[in-house]
């Protein structure tokens, strides 16, 4: 296994570090791979010049595919296919499908939006698979309180993999902790589809849970990256037992990349804070990843 880092996005945009600087810093700190957000000659060259493997990129076009407009659906599918072809061209093994923020109309509910997606998604999965690329979903529930994401529970993941046997799975234990699911059981159930791992943790605040329940606070805004009683954090500062996670990954035969996804309000605001978060996360994972 390798330890990687996801190129930061929101709320990290605007931080004064270029992709080249980020990649070179990652390599110097001991990271071996990165996850990128789009594919281009320059991005691939920048990562490779720093000695980093590209573990995954995001799949564009999903907002169109999830639209009620036939024209937007067709445009979205075309954009997605182009990205799949680019991934195959550059040997990028996985494309990450973001299935929350791309939803045009969350009020339709998960079942109806999943029905929209499945009009063309299985064909995209097979198109990617034929080119040696895995389209991947993760168990992200989406933002509270409605949690509209289309793969955020075991029920939904089972529906996806039943409909798309060649679909890949990105494992992120932080999401399971957040919704109260057994994160090791999730890993073991879906390990036949496992292609990539996001290294992120969730901290649970029992005092906040006592004060607010799962409703959240009334008289102030919750901390970023959470809703007061839970918040995302770096590996080693939350609930997840990473020794147990890595052991189960080894047992499953996984030999891919575990990428640090930095969504921790303690480690953003400037590059120095981000660098510290990435470094601490990698150091914690390096205790178990051999």
PDB file of C-alpha atoms in Angstrom:
ATOM      1  CA  UNK A   1       0.000   0.000   0.000  1.00  0.00           C
ATOM      2  CA  UNK A   2       0.981   3.609  -0.606  1.00  0.00           C
ATOM      3  CA  UNK A   3       0.028   6.739   1.297  1.00  0.00           C
ATOM      4  CA  UNK A   4      -1.289   9.565  -0.864  1.00  0.00           C
ATOM      5  CA  UNK A   5      -2.880  13.002  -0.520  1.00  0.00           C
ATOM      6  CA  UNK A   6      -5.945  14.487  -2.158  1.00  0.00           C
ATOM      7  CA  UNK A   7      -5.258  17.855  -3.810  1.00  0.00           C
ATOM      8  CA  UNK A   8      -7.183  20.293  -1.585  1.00  0.00           C
ATOM      9  CA  UNK A   9     -10.413  21.857  -2.792  1.00  0.00           C
ATOM     10  CA  UNK A  10     -12.960  23.919  -0.857  1.00  0.00           C
ATOM     11  CA  UNK A  11     -12.527  25.478   1.633  1.00  0.00           C
ATOM     12  CA  UNK A  12      -8.846  25.435   0.760  1.00  0.00           C
ATOM     13  CA  UNK A  13      -9.102  27.330  -2.528  1.00  0.00           C
ATOM     14  CA  UNK A  14      -7.185  30.567  -2.603  1.00  0.00           C
ATOM     15  CA  UNK A  15      -4.338  29.261  -0.482  1.00  0.00           C
ATOM     16  CA  UNK A  16      -1.091  30.517  -1.979  1.00  0.00           C
ATOM     17  CA  UNK A  17       0.432  27.198  -3.029  1.00  0.00           C
ATOM     18  CA  UNK A  18       0.515  25.978  -6.613  1.00  0.00           C
ATOM     19  CA  UNK A  19      -0.056  22.411  -7.744  1.00  0.00           C
ATOM     20  CA  UNK A  20       3.660  22.130  -8.471  1.00  0.00           C
ATOM     21  CA  UNK A  21       4.529  23.321  -4.958  1.00  0.00           C
ATOM     22  CA  UNK A  22       1.935  20.993  -3.432  1.00  0.00           C
ATOM     23  CA  UNK A  23       3.237  17.970  -5.342  1.00  0.00           C
ATOM     24  CA  UNK A  24       6.859  18.684  -4.492  1.00  0.00           C
ATOM     25  CA  UNK A  25       5.994  19.232  -0.838  1.00  0.00           C
ATOM     26  CA  UNK A  26       4.072  15.927  -0.781  1.00  0.00           C
ATOM     27  CA  UNK A  27       7.024  14.043  -2.243  1.00  0.00           C
ATOM     28  CA  UNK A  28       9.462  15.633   0.216  1.00  0.00           C
ATOM     29  CA  UNK A  29       7.193  14.812   3.151  1.00  0.00           C
ATOM     30  CA  UNK A  30       6.997  11.145   2.160  1.00  0.00           C
ATOM     31  CA  UNK A  31       3.713  10.888   0.250  1.00  0.00           C
ATOM     32  CA  UNK A  32       3.817   8.579  -2.748  1.00  0.00           C
ATOM     33  CA  UNK A  33       0.628   9.453  -4.638  1.00  0.00           C
ATOM     34  CA  UNK A  34      -2.007  12.127  -5.103  1.00  0.00           C
ATOM     35  CA  UNK A  35      -5.677  12.340  -6.033  1.00  0.00           C
ATOM     36  CA  UNK A  36      -6.396  15.076  -8.561  1.00  0.00           C
ATOM     37  CA  UNK A  37      -9.628  16.917  -9.394  1.00  0.00           C
ATOM     38  CA  UNK A  38      -9.319  17.028 -13.177  1.00  0.00           C
ATOM     39  CA  UNK A  39      -7.074  15.525 -15.846  1.00  0.00           C
ATOM     40  CA  UNK A  40      -4.807  17.444 -18.201  1.00  0.00           C
ATOM     41  CA  UNK A  41      -1.339  17.094 -19.692  1.00  0.00           C
ATOM     42  CA  UNK A  42       0.034  19.736 -17.316  1.00  0.00           C
ATOM     43  CA  UNK A  43      -1.502  18.208 -14.186  1.00  0.00           C
ATOM     44  CA  UNK A  44      -0.275  14.712 -15.000  1.00  0.00           C
ATOM     45  CA  UNK A  45       3.196  15.990 -15.889  1.00  0.00           C
ATOM     46  CA  UNK A  46       3.407  18.035 -12.677  1.00  0.00           C
ATOM     47  CA  UNK A  47       2.553  15.021 -10.524  1.00  0.00           C
ATOM     48  CA  UNK A  48       4.880  12.693 -12.383  1.00  0.00           C
ATOM     49  CA  UNK A  49       7.765  15.174 -12.332  1.00  0.00           C
ATOM     50  CA  UNK A  50       7.481  15.205  -8.542  1.00  0.00           C
ATOM     51  CA  UNK A  51       7.677  11.402  -8.505  1.00  0.00           C
ATOM     52  CA  UNK A  52       4.043  10.918  -7.480  1.00  0.00           C
ATOM     53  CA  UNK A  53       1.568   8.327  -8.752  1.00  0.00           C
ATOM     54  CA  UNK A  54      -1.912   9.596  -9.626  1.00  0.00           C
ATOM     55  CA  UNK A  55      -4.322   7.363  -7.741  1.00  0.00           C
ATOM     56  CA  UNK A  56      -7.626   8.874  -8.865  1.00  0.00           C
ATOM     57  CA  UNK A  57      -9.402  11.861 -10.350  1.00  0.00           C
ATOM     58  CA  UNK A  58     -12.952  13.166 -10.139  1.00  0.00           C
ATOM     59  CA  UNK A  59     -15.509  12.230 -12.788  1.00  0.00           C
ATOM     60  CA  UNK A  60     -17.080  15.314 -14.407  1.00  0.00           C
ATOM     61  CA  UNK A  61     -20.508  15.382 -16.027  1.00  0.00           C
ATOM     62  CA  UNK A  62     -22.545  13.920 -13.180  1.00  0.00           C
ATOM     63  CA  UNK A  63     -24.514  17.130 -12.635  1.00  0.00           C
ATOM     64  CA  UNK A  64     -25.736  16.841 -16.221  1.00  0.00           C
ATOM     65  CA  UNK A  65     -26.453  13.135 -15.944  1.00  0.00           C
ATOM     66  CA  UNK A  66     -28.577  13.816 -12.845  1.00  0.00           C
ATOM     67  CA  UNK A  67     -30.494  16.608 -14.576  1.00  0.00           C
ATOM     68  CA  UNK A  68     -34.119  16.335 -15.665  1.00  0.00           C
ATOM     69  CA  UNK A  69     -33.103  17.867 -19.018  1.00  0.00           C
ATOM     70  CA  UNK A  70     -32.379  15.321 -21.748  1.00  0.00           C
ATOM     71  CA  UNK A  71     -29.956  17.754 -23.388  1.00  0.00           C
ATOM     72  CA  UNK A  72     -28.002  18.191 -20.133  1.00  0.00           C
ATOM     73  CA  UNK A  73     -28.016  14.429 -19.582  1.00  0.00           C
ATOM     74  CA  UNK A  74     -26.448  13.870 -23.010  1.00  0.00           C
ATOM     75  CA  UNK A  75     -23.872  16.613 -22.456  1.00  0.00           C
ATOM     76  CA  UNK A  76     -23.000  15.177 -19.044  1.00  0.00           C
ATOM     77  CA  UNK A  77     -22.541  11.687 -20.458  1.00  0.00           C
ATOM     78  CA  UNK A  78     -20.299  13.062 -23.215  1.00  0.00           C
ATOM     79  CA  UNK A  79     -18.161  14.938 -20.655  1.00  0.00           C
ATOM     80  CA  UNK A  80     -17.887  11.837 -18.476  1.00  0.00           C
ATOM     81  CA  UNK A  81     -16.845   9.625 -21.384  1.00  0.00           C
ATOM     82  CA  UNK A  82     -14.129  12.106 -22.383  1.00  0.00           C
ATOM     83  CA  UNK A  83     -12.725  12.022 -18.838  1.00  0.00           C
ATOM     84  CA  UNK A  84     -12.808   8.219 -18.831  1.00  0.00           C
ATOM     85  CA  UNK A  85     -10.826   8.185 -22.075  1.00  0.00           C
ATOM     86  CA  UNK A  86      -8.303  10.632 -20.573  1.00  0.00           C
ATOM     87  CA  UNK A  87      -7.932   8.459 -17.467  1.00  0.00           C
ATOM     88  CA  UNK A  88      -7.264   5.409 -19.644  1.00  0.00           C
ATOM     89  CA  UNK A  89      -4.762   7.394 -21.715  1.00  0.00           C
ATOM     90  CA  UNK A  90      -2.724   8.427 -18.649  1.00  0.00           C
ATOM     91  CA  UNK A  91      -3.106   5.167 -16.735  1.00  0.00           C
ATOM     92  CA  UNK A  92      -5.215   6.692 -13.953  1.00  0.00           C
ATOM     93  CA  UNK A  93      -6.965   3.659 -12.464  1.00  0.00           C
ATOM     94  CA  UNK A  94      -9.996   5.212 -10.749  1.00  0.00           C
ATOM     95  CA  UNK A  95     -12.485   8.034 -11.218  1.00  0.00           C
ATOM     96  CA  UNK A  96     -14.374   9.289  -8.182  1.00  0.00           C
ATOM     97  CA  UNK A  97     -18.126   9.864  -8.585  1.00  0.00           C
ATOM     98  CA  UNK A  98     -19.372  12.668  -6.322  1.00  0.00           C
ATOM     99  CA  UNK A  99     -23.055  11.924  -5.744  1.00  0.00           C
ATOM    100  CA  UNK A 100     -24.227  14.693  -3.426  1.00  0.00           C
ATOM    101  CA  UNK A 101     -23.331  18.203  -4.608  1.00  0.00           C
ATOM    102  CA  UNK A 102     -23.961  17.208  -8.220  1.00  0.00           C
ATOM    103  CA  UNK A 103     -27.663  16.484  -7.585  1.00  0.00           C
ATOM    104  CA  UNK A 104     -29.827  19.032  -9.397  1.00  0.00           C
ATOM    105  CA  UNK A 105     -32.959  18.528  -7.295  1.00  0.00           C
ATOM    106  CA  UNK A 106     -32.339  16.944  -3.860  1.00  0.00           C
ATOM    107  CA  UNK A 107     -36.033  17.397  -3.010  1.00  0.00           C
ATOM    108  CA  UNK A 108     -36.854  14.517  -5.366  1.00  0.00           C
ATOM    109  CA  UNK A 109     -35.347  12.201  -2.764  1.00  0.00           C
ATOM    110  CA  UNK A 110     -32.661   9.585  -3.078  1.00  0.00           C
ATOM    111  CA  UNK A 111     -34.778   6.920  -4.779  1.00  0.00           C
ATOM    112  CA  UNK A 112     -35.940   9.198  -7.612  1.00  0.00           C
ATOM    113  CA  UNK A 113     -32.492  10.698  -8.149  1.00  0.00           C
ATOM    114  CA  UNK A 114     -30.977   7.225  -8.205  1.00  0.00           C
ATOM    115  CA  UNK A 115     -33.526   6.284 -10.859  1.00  0.00           C
ATOM    116  CA  UNK A 116     -32.387   9.278 -12.945  1.00  0.00           C
ATOM    117  CA  UNK A 117     -28.740   8.312 -12.557  1.00  0.00           C
ATOM    118  CA  UNK A 118     -29.315   4.687 -13.514  1.00  0.00           C
ATOM    119  CA  UNK A 119     -30.636   5.670 -16.954  1.00  0.00           C
ATOM    120  CA  UNK A 120     -27.048   6.060 -18.150  1.00  0.00           C
ATOM    121  CA  UNK A 121     -24.676   5.277 -15.274  1.00  0.00           C
ATOM    122  CA  UNK A 122     -24.413   1.480 -15.795  1.00  0.00           C
ATOM    123  CA  UNK A 123     -23.360   2.071 -19.405  1.00  0.00           C
ATOM    124  CA  UNK A 124     -20.667   4.518 -18.222  1.00  0.00           C
ATOM    125  CA  UNK A 125     -19.402   1.972 -15.698  1.00  0.00           C
ATOM    126  CA  UNK A 126     -19.030  -0.644 -18.432  1.00  0.00           C
ATOM    127  CA  UNK A 127     -17.441   1.841 -20.833  1.00  0.00           C
ATOM    128  CA  UNK A 128     -14.851   2.686 -18.175  1.00  0.00           C
ATOM    129  CA  UNK A 129     -14.303  -0.952 -17.226  1.00  0.00           C
ATOM    130  CA  UNK A 130     -13.613  -1.869 -20.857  1.00  0.00           C
ATOM    131  CA  UNK A 131     -10.818   0.721 -20.865  1.00  0.00           C
ATOM    132  CA  UNK A 132      -9.277  -0.446 -17.605  1.00  0.00           C
ATOM    133  CA  UNK A 133     -10.702   2.406 -15.514  1.00  0.00           C
ATOM    134  CA  UNK A 134     -12.908   1.937 -12.445  1.00  0.00           C
ATOM    135  CA  UNK A 135     -15.730   4.371 -11.792  1.00  0.00           C
ATOM    136  CA  UNK A 136     -15.987   4.493  -8.005  1.00  0.00           C
ATOM    137  CA  UNK A 137     -18.531   5.579  -5.413  1.00  0.00           C
ATOM    138  CA  UNK A 138     -17.988   6.104  -1.694  1.00  0.00           C
ATOM    139  CA  UNK A 139     -20.355   5.962   1.234  1.00  0.00           C
ATOM    140  CA  UNK A 140     -20.666   9.739   1.638  1.00  0.00           C
ATOM    141  CA  UNK A 141     -24.081  10.614   3.096  1.00  0.00           C
ATOM    142  CA  UNK A 142     -24.140  14.235   1.925  1.00  0.00           C
ATOM    143  CA  UNK A 143     -24.751  17.304   4.066  1.00  0.00           C
ATOM    144  CA  UNK A 144     -27.018  17.226   7.094  1.00  0.00           C
ATOM    145  CA  UNK A 145     -29.867  17.278   7.798  1.00  0.00           C
ATOM    146  CA  UNK A 146     -31.215  15.590   4.644  1.00  0.00           C
ATOM    147  CA  UNK A 147     -28.126  13.601   3.582  1.00  0.00           C
ATOM    148  CA  UNK A 148     -29.144  13.414  -0.107  1.00  0.00           C
ATOM    149  CA  UNK A 149     -26.102  11.525  -1.461  1.00  0.00           C
ATOM    150  CA  UNK A 150     -26.933   8.482  -3.531  1.00  0.00           C
ATOM    151  CA  UNK A 151     -24.395   6.032  -2.063  1.00  0.00           C
ATOM    152  CA  UNK A 152     -24.343   7.086   1.576  1.00  0.00           C
ATOM    153  CA  UNK A 153     -25.679   3.934   3.238  1.00  0.00           C
ATOM    154  CA  UNK A 154     -25.171   0.192   3.009  1.00  0.00           C
ATOM    155  CA  UNK A 155     -28.657  -0.086   1.504  1.00  0.00           C
ATOM    156  CA  UNK A 156     -27.725   2.290  -1.325  1.00  0.00           C
ATOM    157  CA  UNK A 157     -24.280   0.762  -1.903  1.00  0.00           C
ATOM    158  CA  UNK A 158     -25.878  -2.670  -2.266  1.00  0.00           C
ATOM    159  CA  UNK A 159     -28.289  -1.252  -4.854  1.00  0.00           C
ATOM    160  CA  UNK A 160     -25.389   0.268  -6.799  1.00  0.00           C
ATOM    161  CA  UNK A 161     -23.294  -2.887  -6.865  1.00  0.00           C
ATOM    162  CA  UNK A 162     -26.302  -5.058  -7.765  1.00  0.00           C
ATOM    163  CA  UNK A 163     -26.999  -2.805 -10.746  1.00  0.00           C
ATOM    164  CA  UNK A 164     -23.323  -2.269 -11.684  1.00  0.00           C
ATOM    165  CA  UNK A 165     -21.142  -5.307 -10.860  1.00  0.00           C
ATOM    166  CA  UNK A 166     -18.024  -3.595 -12.272  1.00  0.00           C
ATOM    167  CA  UNK A 167     -18.479  -0.440 -10.208  1.00  0.00           C
ATOM    168  CA  UNK A 168     -15.622   0.370  -7.844  1.00  0.00           C
ATOM    169  CA  UNK A 169     -15.788   1.319  -4.165  1.00  0.00           C
ATOM    170  CA  UNK A 170     -13.836   4.072  -2.415  1.00  0.00           C
ATOM    171  CA  UNK A 171     -13.692   3.266   1.275  1.00  0.00           C
ATOM    172  CA  UNK A 172     -13.832   6.169   3.754  1.00  0.00           C
ATOM    173  CA  UNK A 173     -14.490   5.055   7.330  1.00  0.00           C
ATOM    174  CA  UNK A 174     -15.281   8.591   8.514  1.00  0.00           C
ATOM    175  CA  UNK A 175     -18.663   8.486   6.796  1.00  0.00           C
ATOM    176  CA  UNK A 176     -19.651   5.211   8.447  1.00  0.00           C
ATOM    177  CA  UNK A 177     -18.746   6.591  11.884  1.00  0.00           C
ATOM    178  CA  UNK A 178     -20.790   9.709  11.196  1.00  0.00           C
ATOM    179  CA  UNK A 179     -24.001   7.801  10.443  1.00  0.00           C
ATOM    180  CA  UNK A 180     -23.491   5.127  13.104  1.00  0.00           C
ATOM    181  CA  UNK A 181     -22.580   2.214  10.818  1.00  0.00           C
ATOM    182  CA  UNK A 182     -19.897  -0.380  11.576  1.00  0.00           C
ATOM    183  CA  UNK A 183     -16.978   0.874   9.461  1.00  0.00           C
ATOM    184  CA  UNK A 184     -15.103  -2.440   9.504  1.00  0.00           C
ATOM    185  CA  UNK A 185     -18.203  -4.365   8.456  1.00  0.00           C
ATOM    186  CA  UNK A 186     -18.712  -1.881   5.577  1.00  0.00           C
ATOM    187  CA  UNK A 187     -15.125  -2.487   4.446  1.00  0.00           C
ATOM    188  CA  UNK A 188     -15.473  -6.244   4.591  1.00  0.00           C
ATOM    189  CA  UNK A 189     -18.859  -6.359   2.848  1.00  0.00           C
ATOM    190  CA  UNK A 190     -17.747  -4.304  -0.131  1.00  0.00           C
ATOM    191  CA  UNK A 191     -14.109  -5.376  -0.382  1.00  0.00           C
ATOM    192  CA  UNK A 192     -14.707  -7.175  -3.730  1.00  0.00           C
ATOM    193  CA  UNK A 193     -15.343  -3.712  -5.211  1.00  0.00           C
ATOM    194  CA  UNK A 194     -12.597  -1.880  -3.292  1.00  0.00           C
ATOM    195  CA  UNK A 195     -10.362   0.259  -5.506  1.00  0.00           C
ATOM    196  CA  UNK A 196      -9.221   3.172  -3.337  1.00  0.00           C
ATOM    197  CA  UNK A 197      -9.258   4.489   0.242  1.00  0.00           C
ATOM    198  CA  UNK A 198      -9.816   8.013   1.571  1.00  0.00           C
ATOM    199  CA  UNK A 199      -8.033   8.506   4.900  1.00  0.00           C
ATOM    200  CA  UNK A 200     -10.309  10.678   6.971  1.00  0.00           C
ATOM    201  CA  UNK A 201     -11.628  10.307  10.507  1.00  0.00           C
ATOM    202  CA  UNK A 202     -14.649  11.501  12.488  1.00  0.00           C
ATOM    203  CA  UNK A 203     -14.538  12.882  16.024  1.00  0.00           C
ATOM    204  CA  UNK A 204     -17.662  12.472  18.164  1.00  0.00           C
ATOM    205  CA  UNK A 205     -18.321  15.045  20.903  1.00  0.00           C
ATOM    206  CA  UNK A 206     -20.422  13.336  23.577  1.00  0.00           C
ATOM    207  CA  UNK A 207     -21.107  16.591  25.440  1.00  0.00           C
ATOM    208  CA  UNK A 208     -22.428  18.254  22.267  1.00  0.00           C
ATOM    209  CA  UNK A 209     -24.508  15.169  21.548  1.00  0.00           C
ATOM    210  CA  UNK A 210     -25.994  15.473  25.049  1.00  0.00           C
ATOM    211  CA  UNK A 211     -26.726  19.198  24.554  1.00  0.00           C
ATOM    212  CA  UNK A 212     -28.064  19.160  21.000  1.00  0.00           C
ATOM    213  CA  UNK A 213     -28.741  15.527  20.129  1.00  0.00           C
ATOM    214  CA  UNK A 214     -28.385  14.900  16.410  1.00  0.00           C
ATOM    215  CA  UNK A 215     -30.367  18.111  15.746  1.00  0.00           C
ATOM    216  CA  UNK A 216     -27.409  20.434  16.181  1.00  0.00           C
ATOM    217  CA  UNK A 217     -27.136  23.754  18.045  1.00  0.00           C
ATOM    218  CA  UNK A 218     -29.871  26.397  17.996  1.00  0.00           C
ATOM    219  CA  UNK A 219     -28.078  29.551  19.094  1.00  0.00           C
ATOM    220  CA  UNK A 220     -24.809  29.377  17.175  1.00  0.00           C
ATOM    221  CA  UNK A 221     -23.439  27.932  13.958  1.00  0.00           C
ATOM    222  CA  UNK A 222     -21.709  24.549  14.200  1.00  0.00           C
ATOM    223  CA  UNK A 223     -18.012  24.163  13.510  1.00  0.00           C
ATOM    224  CA  UNK A 224     -17.038  23.672   9.856  1.00  0.00           C
ATOM    225  CA  UNK A 225     -16.796  20.116   8.537  1.00  0.00           C
ATOM    226  CA  UNK A 226     -19.451  18.846  10.916  1.00  0.00           C
ATOM    227  CA  UNK A 227     -22.566  19.666  12.928  1.00  0.00           C
ATOM    228  CA  UNK A 228     -21.106  20.151  16.415  1.00  0.00           C
ATOM    229  CA  UNK A 229     -21.660  16.644  17.796  1.00  0.00           C
ATOM    230  CA  UNK A 230     -19.553  15.191  14.981  1.00  0.00           C
ATOM    231  CA  UNK A 231     -16.835  16.644  12.794  1.00  0.00           C
ATOM    232  CA  UNK A 232     -14.429  15.294  10.213  1.00  0.00           C
ATOM    233  CA  UNK A 233     -10.803  15.215  11.277  1.00  0.00           C
ATOM    234  CA  UNK A 234      -7.442  13.772  10.278  1.00  0.00           C
ATOM    235  CA  UNK A 235      -6.594  10.116  10.962  1.00  0.00           C
ATOM    236  CA  UNK A 236      -5.472   9.633  14.539  1.00  0.00           C
ATOM    237  CA  UNK A 237      -7.635  12.417  15.984  1.00  0.00           C
ATOM    238  CA  UNK A 238     -11.013  10.710  15.779  1.00  0.00           C
ATOM    239  CA  UNK A 239     -12.870   7.470  16.409  1.00  0.00           C
ATOM    240  CA  UNK A 240     -11.410   5.192  13.736  1.00  0.00           C
ATOM    241  CA  UNK A 241      -8.923   2.494  14.740  1.00  0.00           C
ATOM    242  CA  UNK A 242      -6.526   2.764  11.807  1.00  0.00           C
ATOM    243  CA  UNK A 243      -4.465  -0.240  12.879  1.00  0.00           C
ATOM    244  CA  UNK A 244      -7.625  -2.317  12.521  1.00  0.00           C
ATOM    245  CA  UNK A 245      -8.524  -0.695   9.193  1.00  0.00           C
ATOM    246  CA  UNK A 246      -5.089  -1.358   7.687  1.00  0.00           C
ATOM    247  CA  UNK A 247      -5.087  -4.911   9.023  1.00  0.00           C
ATOM    248  CA  UNK A 248      -8.430  -5.587   7.335  1.00  0.00           C
ATOM    249  CA  UNK A 249      -7.213  -3.961   4.120  1.00  0.00           C
ATOM    250  CA  UNK A 250      -4.195  -6.282   4.158  1.00  0.00           C
ATOM    251  CA  UNK A 251      -6.406  -9.322   4.782  1.00  0.00           C
ATOM    252  CA  UNK A 252      -8.612  -8.297   1.855  1.00  0.00           C
ATOM    253  CA  UNK A 253      -5.558  -8.180  -0.440  1.00  0.00           C
ATOM    254  CA  UNK A 254      -5.799  -4.427  -1.056  1.00  0.00           C
ATOM    255  CA  UNK A 255      -2.512  -3.025  -2.350  1.00  0.00           C
ATOM    256  CA  UNK A 256      -3.601   0.385  -3.591  1.00  0.00           C
ATOM    257  CA  UNK A 257      -3.424   3.930  -2.244  1.00  0.00           C
ATOM    258  CA  UNK A 258      -4.739   5.333   1.037  1.00  0.00           C
ATOM    259  CA  UNK A 259      -5.142   9.056   0.317  1.00  0.00           C
ATOM    260  CA  UNK A 260      -5.395  11.648   3.077  1.00  0.00           C
ATOM    261  CA  UNK A 261      -8.488  13.782   2.501  1.00  0.00           C
ATOM    262  CA  UNK A 262      -7.947  16.920   4.557  1.00  0.00           C
ATOM    263  CA  UNK A 263     -11.346  18.053   5.846  1.00  0.00           C
ATOM    264  CA  UNK A 264     -10.474  19.173   9.356  1.00  0.00           C
ATOM    265  CA  UNK A 265     -11.223  22.680  10.593  1.00  0.00           C
ATOM    266  CA  UNK A 266      -8.137  22.554  12.818  1.00  0.00           C
ATOM    267  CA  UNK A 267      -5.918  22.414   9.734  1.00  0.00           C
ATOM    268  CA  UNK A 268      -7.104  24.971   7.214  1.00  0.00           C
ATOM    269  CA  UNK A 269      -7.012  28.681   6.656  1.00  0.00           C
ATOM    270  CA  UNK A 270      -3.459  28.862   5.328  1.00  0.00           C
ATOM    271  CA  UNK A 271      -0.920  26.545   3.757  1.00  0.00           C
ATOM    272  CA  UNK A 272       1.099  26.128   6.958  1.00  0.00           C
ATOM    273  CA  UNK A 273      -1.959  24.720   8.731  1.00  0.00           C
ATOM    274  CA  UNK A 274      -2.778  22.416   5.825  1.00  0.00           C
ATOM    275  CA  UNK A 275       0.793  21.157   5.603  1.00  0.00           C
ATOM    276  CA  UNK A 276       0.736  20.332   9.301  1.00  0.00           C
ATOM    277  CA  UNK A 277      -2.541  18.434   8.901  1.00  0.00           C
ATOM    278  CA  UNK A 278      -1.279  16.423   5.951  1.00  0.00           C
ATOM    279  CA  UNK A 279       1.983  15.667   7.738  1.00  0.00           C
ATOM    280  CA  UNK A 280       0.348  14.545  10.970  1.00  0.00           C
ATOM    281  CA  UNK A 281      -2.114  12.371   9.052  1.00  0.00           C
ATOM    282  CA  UNK A 282       0.657  10.699   7.055  1.00  0.00           C
ATOM    283  CA  UNK A 283       2.736  10.098  10.164  1.00  0.00           C
ATOM    284  CA  UNK A 284      -0.190   8.396  11.879  1.00  0.00           C
ATOM    285  CA  UNK A 285      -0.950   6.166   8.880  1.00  0.00           C
ATOM    286  CA  UNK A 286       2.746   5.336   8.441  1.00  0.00           C
ATOM    287  CA  UNK A 287       2.648   3.575  11.809  1.00  0.00           C
ATOM    288  CA  UNK A 288       0.510   0.853  10.180  1.00  0.00           C
ATOM    289  CA  UNK A 289       0.997   1.032   6.396  1.00  0.00           C
ATOM    290  CA  UNK A 290       4.033  -1.017   5.407  1.00  0.00           C
TER     291      UNK A 290
END
